[in-house]
């Protein structure tokens, strides 16, 4: 929860709010909040601005359905601006683009983008999604596939066929991410473990 009493609003009672995708870290838009819109944002879990053109509270997505679901709100060091981390539902800009600057909202690290995509695919129809079909067979089947792909990668590593080796490596990575998702974890969880080990190794 943000301590509103410590924020520095401008003369009009507003504070700029920069909205960032919590997963891709791409900046989506900037708006303005007043005390009431910030309270509503924290209450509803959806980003609510004070619209200067409409002179009223405005929840982003109330017309389009493209809500910004709040993950975290940070206050800058001068306490006169906000960073709102969100999970966007659809494109953010009213033009239909991902961001108000015309940028694509994709993670520069493709593995994290793929993870996010597969998290959505797990809820798709098993008839059209291999990911949903595999996860639907249970954790043992997913783990078995990871083992099979690992063995196939080891076999290809003994030869010198670059194409086959890299394709098996890609198959293993895909199934590894699916296993994490099926277990309720993410690449970020593994990343934290590795960072912790790296920190200990340097100390």
mmCIF file of C-alpha atoms in Angstrom:
data_model
loop_
_atom_site.group_PDB
_atom_site.id
_atom_site.type_symbol
_atom_site.label_atom_id
_atom_site.label_comp_id
_atom_site.label_asym_id
_atom_site.label_seq_id
_atom_site.Cartn_x
_atom_site.Cartn_y
_atom_site.Cartn_z
ATOM 1 C CA UNK A 1 0.000 0.000 0.000
ATOM 2 C CA UNK A 2 1.240 3.469 -0.907
ATOM 3 C CA UNK A 3 1.351 6.002 1.923
ATOM 4 C CA UNK A 4 -0.667 8.734 0.234
ATOM 5 C CA UNK A 5 0.087 11.312 2.916
ATOM 6 C CA UNK A 6 3.775 11.251 1.950
ATOM 7 C CA UNK A 7 3.196 11.841 -1.765
ATOM 8 C CA UNK A 8 3.890 15.212 -3.362
ATOM 9 C CA UNK A 9 0.916 16.065 -5.566
ATOM 10 C CA UNK A 10 1.147 19.105 -7.862
ATOM 11 C CA UNK A 11 -0.941 22.260 -7.546
ATOM 12 C CA UNK A 12 -3.830 20.534 -9.306
ATOM 13 C CA UNK A 13 -3.682 17.620 -6.873
ATOM 14 C CA UNK A 14 -2.176 15.254 -9.449
ATOM 15 C CA UNK A 15 0.854 12.986 -9.599
ATOM 16 C CA UNK A 16 2.266 11.366 -12.777
ATOM 17 C CA UNK A 17 1.952 7.581 -12.953
ATOM 18 C CA UNK A 18 4.191 5.654 -15.337
ATOM 19 C CA UNK A 19 2.732 2.261 -16.237
ATOM 20 C CA UNK A 20 5.095 -0.634 -16.937
ATOM 21 C CA UNK A 21 4.399 -4.256 -17.864
ATOM 22 C CA UNK A 22 5.469 -6.272 -14.819
ATOM 23 C CA UNK A 23 6.738 -9.142 -16.966
ATOM 24 C CA UNK A 24 8.290 -7.573 -20.058
ATOM 25 C CA UNK A 25 9.301 -4.321 -18.291
ATOM 26 C CA UNK A 26 8.143 -2.348 -21.330
ATOM 27 C CA UNK A 27 6.726 1.089 -20.472
ATOM 28 C CA UNK A 28 3.112 1.118 -21.653
ATOM 29 C CA UNK A 29 1.790 4.610 -20.950
ATOM 30 C CA UNK A 30 1.743 7.566 -18.588
ATOM 31 C CA UNK A 31 -1.277 9.018 -16.868
ATOM 32 C CA UNK A 32 -2.111 11.107 -13.837
ATOM 33 C CA UNK A 33 -3.619 10.120 -10.532
ATOM 34 C CA UNK A 34 -5.120 12.093 -7.698
ATOM 35 C CA UNK A 35 -5.748 10.795 -4.190
ATOM 36 C CA UNK A 36 -9.122 9.317 -5.086
ATOM 37 C CA UNK A 37 -7.913 7.493 -8.216
ATOM 38 C CA UNK A 38 -4.951 6.035 -6.339
ATOM 39 C CA UNK A 39 -7.261 4.767 -3.606
ATOM 40 C CA UNK A 40 -9.544 3.255 -6.254
ATOM 41 C CA UNK A 41 -6.563 1.636 -7.997
ATOM 42 C CA UNK A 42 -5.494 -0.072 -4.784
ATOM 43 C CA UNK A 43 -9.066 -1.062 -3.941
ATOM 44 C CA UNK A 44 -9.982 -2.562 -7.315
ATOM 45 C CA UNK A 45 -6.608 -3.855 -8.468
ATOM 46 C CA UNK A 46 -7.148 -2.071 -11.791
ATOM 47 C CA UNK A 47 -5.321 1.115 -12.763
ATOM 48 C CA UNK A 48 -7.560 4.129 -12.315
ATOM 49 C CA UNK A 49 -6.440 7.576 -13.457
ATOM 50 C CA UNK A 50 -7.812 11.059 -13.064
ATOM 51 C CA UNK A 51 -8.705 12.095 -16.604
ATOM 52 C CA UNK A 52 -7.768 15.738 -17.119
ATOM 53 C CA UNK A 53 -9.879 15.952 -20.290
ATOM 54 C CA UNK A 54 -12.978 14.391 -18.696
ATOM 55 C CA UNK A 55 -12.335 15.840 -15.235
ATOM 56 C CA UNK A 56 -13.292 12.588 -13.527
ATOM 57 C CA UNK A 57 -11.889 9.270 -12.371
ATOM 58 C CA UNK A 58 -11.237 6.923 -15.280
ATOM 59 C CA UNK A 59 -10.402 3.243 -14.996
ATOM 60 C CA UNK A 60 -8.232 2.250 -17.946
ATOM 61 C CA UNK A 61 -10.191 -0.302 -19.974
ATOM 62 C CA UNK A 62 -13.647 0.640 -18.746
ATOM 63 C CA UNK A 63 -14.757 1.067 -22.374
ATOM 64 C CA UNK A 64 -12.445 -1.351 -24.203
ATOM 65 C CA UNK A 65 -12.054 -4.075 -21.592
ATOM 66 C CA UNK A 66 -8.273 -3.649 -21.854
ATOM 67 C CA UNK A 67 -7.676 -3.271 -18.132
ATOM 68 C CA UNK A 68 -4.312 -2.833 -16.461
ATOM 69 C CA UNK A 69 -4.154 -5.280 -13.562
ATOM 70 C CA UNK A 70 -1.917 -3.952 -10.816
ATOM 71 C CA UNK A 71 0.986 -6.031 -9.552
ATOM 72 C CA UNK A 72 2.946 -3.377 -7.660
ATOM 73 C CA UNK A 73 3.108 0.391 -7.143
ATOM 74 C CA UNK A 74 6.437 2.071 -6.421
ATOM 75 C CA UNK A 75 7.105 5.656 -5.369
ATOM 76 C CA UNK A 76 10.192 7.482 -6.646
ATOM 77 C CA UNK A 77 12.871 8.937 -4.381
ATOM 78 C CA UNK A 78 11.355 12.446 -4.491
ATOM 79 C CA UNK A 79 7.876 11.026 -3.849
ATOM 80 C CA UNK A 80 6.448 13.022 -6.748
ATOM 81 C CA UNK A 81 5.847 10.247 -9.301
ATOM 82 C CA UNK A 82 4.627 6.658 -9.355
ATOM 83 C CA UNK A 83 5.735 3.527 -11.168
ATOM 84 C CA UNK A 84 2.788 1.185 -11.596
ATOM 85 C CA UNK A 85 3.697 -2.369 -12.603
ATOM 86 C CA UNK A 86 0.848 -4.199 -14.293
ATOM 87 C CA UNK A 87 -0.323 -7.167 -16.292
ATOM 88 C CA UNK A 88 -2.143 -5.622 -19.277
ATOM 89 C CA UNK A 89 -5.287 -7.198 -20.693
ATOM 90 C CA UNK A 90 -4.893 -6.477 -24.395
ATOM 91 C CA UNK A 91 -3.213 -3.455 -26.006
ATOM 92 C CA UNK A 92 -2.797 -0.369 -23.837
ATOM 93 C CA UNK A 93 -3.047 2.525 -26.292
ATOM 94 C CA UNK A 94 -6.435 3.708 -27.544
ATOM 95 C CA UNK A 95 -5.028 3.373 -31.075
ATOM 96 C CA UNK A 96 -4.852 -0.387 -30.610
ATOM 97 C CA UNK A 97 -1.088 -0.462 -30.256
ATOM 98 C CA UNK A 98 0.653 -2.213 -27.371
ATOM 99 C CA UNK A 99 2.049 1.029 -25.949
ATOM 100 C CA UNK A 100 1.398 4.740 -26.301
ATOM 101 C CA UNK A 101 4.830 5.073 -27.934
ATOM 102 C CA UNK A 102 4.067 2.550 -30.660
ATOM 103 C CA UNK A 103 6.451 -0.078 -29.288
ATOM 104 C CA UNK A 104 5.704 -3.786 -29.246
ATOM 105 C CA UNK A 105 5.159 -5.125 -25.754
ATOM 106 C CA UNK A 106 7.518 -8.076 -25.950
ATOM 107 C CA UNK A 107 10.251 -9.214 -23.621
ATOM 108 C CA UNK A 108 13.659 -8.767 -25.187
ATOM 109 C CA UNK A 109 14.528 -12.075 -23.573
ATOM 110 C CA UNK A 110 12.572 -14.481 -25.761
ATOM 111 C CA UNK A 111 12.495 -17.234 -23.131
ATOM 112 C CA UNK A 112 10.451 -15.049 -20.800
ATOM 113 C CA UNK A 113 8.154 -14.088 -23.666
ATOM 114 C CA UNK A 114 7.742 -17.790 -24.507
ATOM 115 C CA UNK A 115 6.966 -18.575 -20.875
ATOM 116 C CA UNK A 116 4.237 -15.971 -20.821
ATOM 117 C CA UNK A 117 2.802 -17.328 -24.070
ATOM 118 C CA UNK A 118 2.807 -20.914 -22.779
ATOM 119 C CA UNK A 119 1.113 -19.830 -19.551
ATOM 120 C CA UNK A 120 -1.775 -18.643 -21.697
ATOM 121 C CA UNK A 121 -1.715 -21.749 -23.878
ATOM 122 C CA UNK A 122 -2.138 -24.091 -20.925
ATOM 123 C CA UNK A 123 -5.751 -22.911 -20.643
ATOM 124 C CA UNK A 124 -6.445 -23.335 -24.363
ATOM 125 C CA UNK A 125 -8.403 -26.234 -25.814
ATOM 126 C CA UNK A 126 -6.363 -29.470 -25.717
ATOM 127 C CA UNK A 127 -7.624 -30.131 -29.240
ATOM 128 C CA UNK A 128 -5.643 -27.196 -30.614
ATOM 129 C CA UNK A 129 -2.815 -26.776 -28.077
ATOM 130 C CA UNK A 130 -0.080 -29.348 -27.514
ATOM 131 C CA UNK A 131 0.910 -27.461 -24.355
ATOM 132 C CA UNK A 132 -2.591 -27.737 -22.892
ATOM 133 C CA UNK A 133 -2.811 -31.368 -23.950
ATOM 134 C CA UNK A 134 0.527 -32.235 -22.336
ATOM 135 C CA UNK A 135 -0.198 -30.448 -19.059
ATOM 136 C CA UNK A 136 -3.626 -32.068 -18.988
ATOM 137 C CA UNK A 137 -1.958 -35.499 -18.868
ATOM 138 C CA UNK A 138 -0.484 -34.699 -15.458
ATOM 139 C CA UNK A 139 2.881 -33.837 -13.954
ATOM 140 C CA UNK A 140 4.343 -37.318 -14.413
ATOM 141 C CA UNK A 141 3.838 -37.169 -18.181
ATOM 142 C CA UNK A 142 5.353 -33.693 -18.400
ATOM 143 C CA UNK A 143 8.372 -34.780 -16.348
ATOM 144 C CA UNK A 144 8.743 -37.891 -18.506
ATOM 145 C CA UNK A 145 8.876 -35.731 -21.639
ATOM 146 C CA UNK A 146 11.620 -33.590 -20.109
ATOM 147 C CA UNK A 147 13.602 -36.745 -19.411
ATOM 148 C CA UNK A 148 13.096 -38.037 -22.948
ATOM 149 C CA UNK A 149 14.182 -34.748 -24.486
ATOM 150 C CA UNK A 150 17.249 -34.606 -22.214
ATOM 151 C CA UNK A 151 18.322 -38.072 -23.371
ATOM 152 C CA UNK A 152 17.821 -37.118 -27.017
ATOM 153 C CA UNK A 153 19.948 -34.006 -26.505
ATOM 154 C CA UNK A 154 22.730 -36.057 -24.923
ATOM 155 C CA UNK A 155 22.662 -38.456 -27.889
ATOM 156 C CA UNK A 156 22.929 -35.602 -30.394
ATOM 157 C CA UNK A 157 25.745 -34.030 -28.376
ATOM 158 C CA UNK A 158 27.903 -37.045 -29.237
ATOM 159 C CA UNK A 159 27.630 -36.247 -32.953
ATOM 160 C CA UNK A 160 28.478 -33.180 -35.016
ATOM 161 C CA UNK A 161 25.107 -32.360 -36.558
ATOM 162 C CA UNK A 162 24.545 -28.772 -35.443
ATOM 163 C CA UNK A 163 20.960 -28.594 -36.705
ATOM 164 C CA UNK A 164 19.830 -31.738 -34.871
ATOM 165 C CA UNK A 165 21.660 -30.745 -31.683
ATOM 166 C CA UNK A 166 20.131 -27.259 -31.541
ATOM 167 C CA UNK A 167 16.653 -28.566 -32.323
ATOM 168 C CA UNK A 168 16.889 -31.099 -29.501
ATOM 169 C CA UNK A 169 18.155 -28.321 -27.203
ATOM 170 C CA UNK A 170 15.105 -26.243 -28.171
ATOM 171 C CA UNK A 171 12.785 -29.206 -27.511
ATOM 172 C CA UNK A 172 14.304 -29.687 -24.058
ATOM 173 C CA UNK A 173 13.995 -25.986 -23.222
ATOM 174 C CA UNK A 174 10.356 -25.900 -24.298
ATOM 175 C CA UNK A 175 9.428 -28.936 -22.202
ATOM 176 C CA UNK A 176 11.462 -27.612 -19.264
ATOM 177 C CA UNK A 177 9.437 -24.389 -19.258
ATOM 178 C CA UNK A 178 6.202 -26.377 -19.530
ATOM 179 C CA UNK A 179 7.288 -28.447 -16.511
ATOM 180 C CA UNK A 180 7.912 -25.269 -14.494
ATOM 181 C CA UNK A 181 4.463 -23.968 -15.432
ATOM 182 C CA UNK A 182 2.813 -27.282 -14.585
ATOM 183 C CA UNK A 183 4.478 -27.181 -11.162
ATOM 184 C CA UNK A 184 3.362 -23.593 -10.565
ATOM 185 C CA UNK A 185 6.803 -22.041 -10.945
ATOM 186 C CA UNK A 186 8.427 -19.643 -13.405
ATOM 187 C CA UNK A 187 11.852 -19.027 -14.892
ATOM 188 C CA UNK A 188 12.204 -16.139 -12.449
ATOM 189 C CA UNK A 189 12.123 -18.606 -9.548
ATOM 190 C CA UNK A 190 15.024 -20.563 -11.005
ATOM 191 C CA UNK A 191 16.799 -17.306 -11.807
ATOM 192 C CA UNK A 192 16.645 -16.283 -8.148
ATOM 193 C CA UNK A 193 18.221 -19.577 -7.080
ATOM 194 C CA UNK A 194 21.038 -19.140 -9.592
ATOM 195 C CA UNK A 195 21.594 -15.535 -8.526
ATOM 196 C CA UNK A 196 21.774 -16.666 -4.910
ATOM 197 C CA UNK A 197 24.358 -19.312 -5.761
ATOM 198 C CA UNK A 198 26.354 -16.802 -7.804
ATOM 199 C CA UNK A 199 26.355 -14.341 -4.894
ATOM 200 C CA UNK A 200 27.641 -16.996 -2.519
ATOM 201 C CA UNK A 201 30.309 -18.084 -4.982
ATOM 202 C CA UNK A 202 31.690 -14.535 -5.196
ATOM 203 C CA UNK A 203 31.660 -13.961 -1.425
#
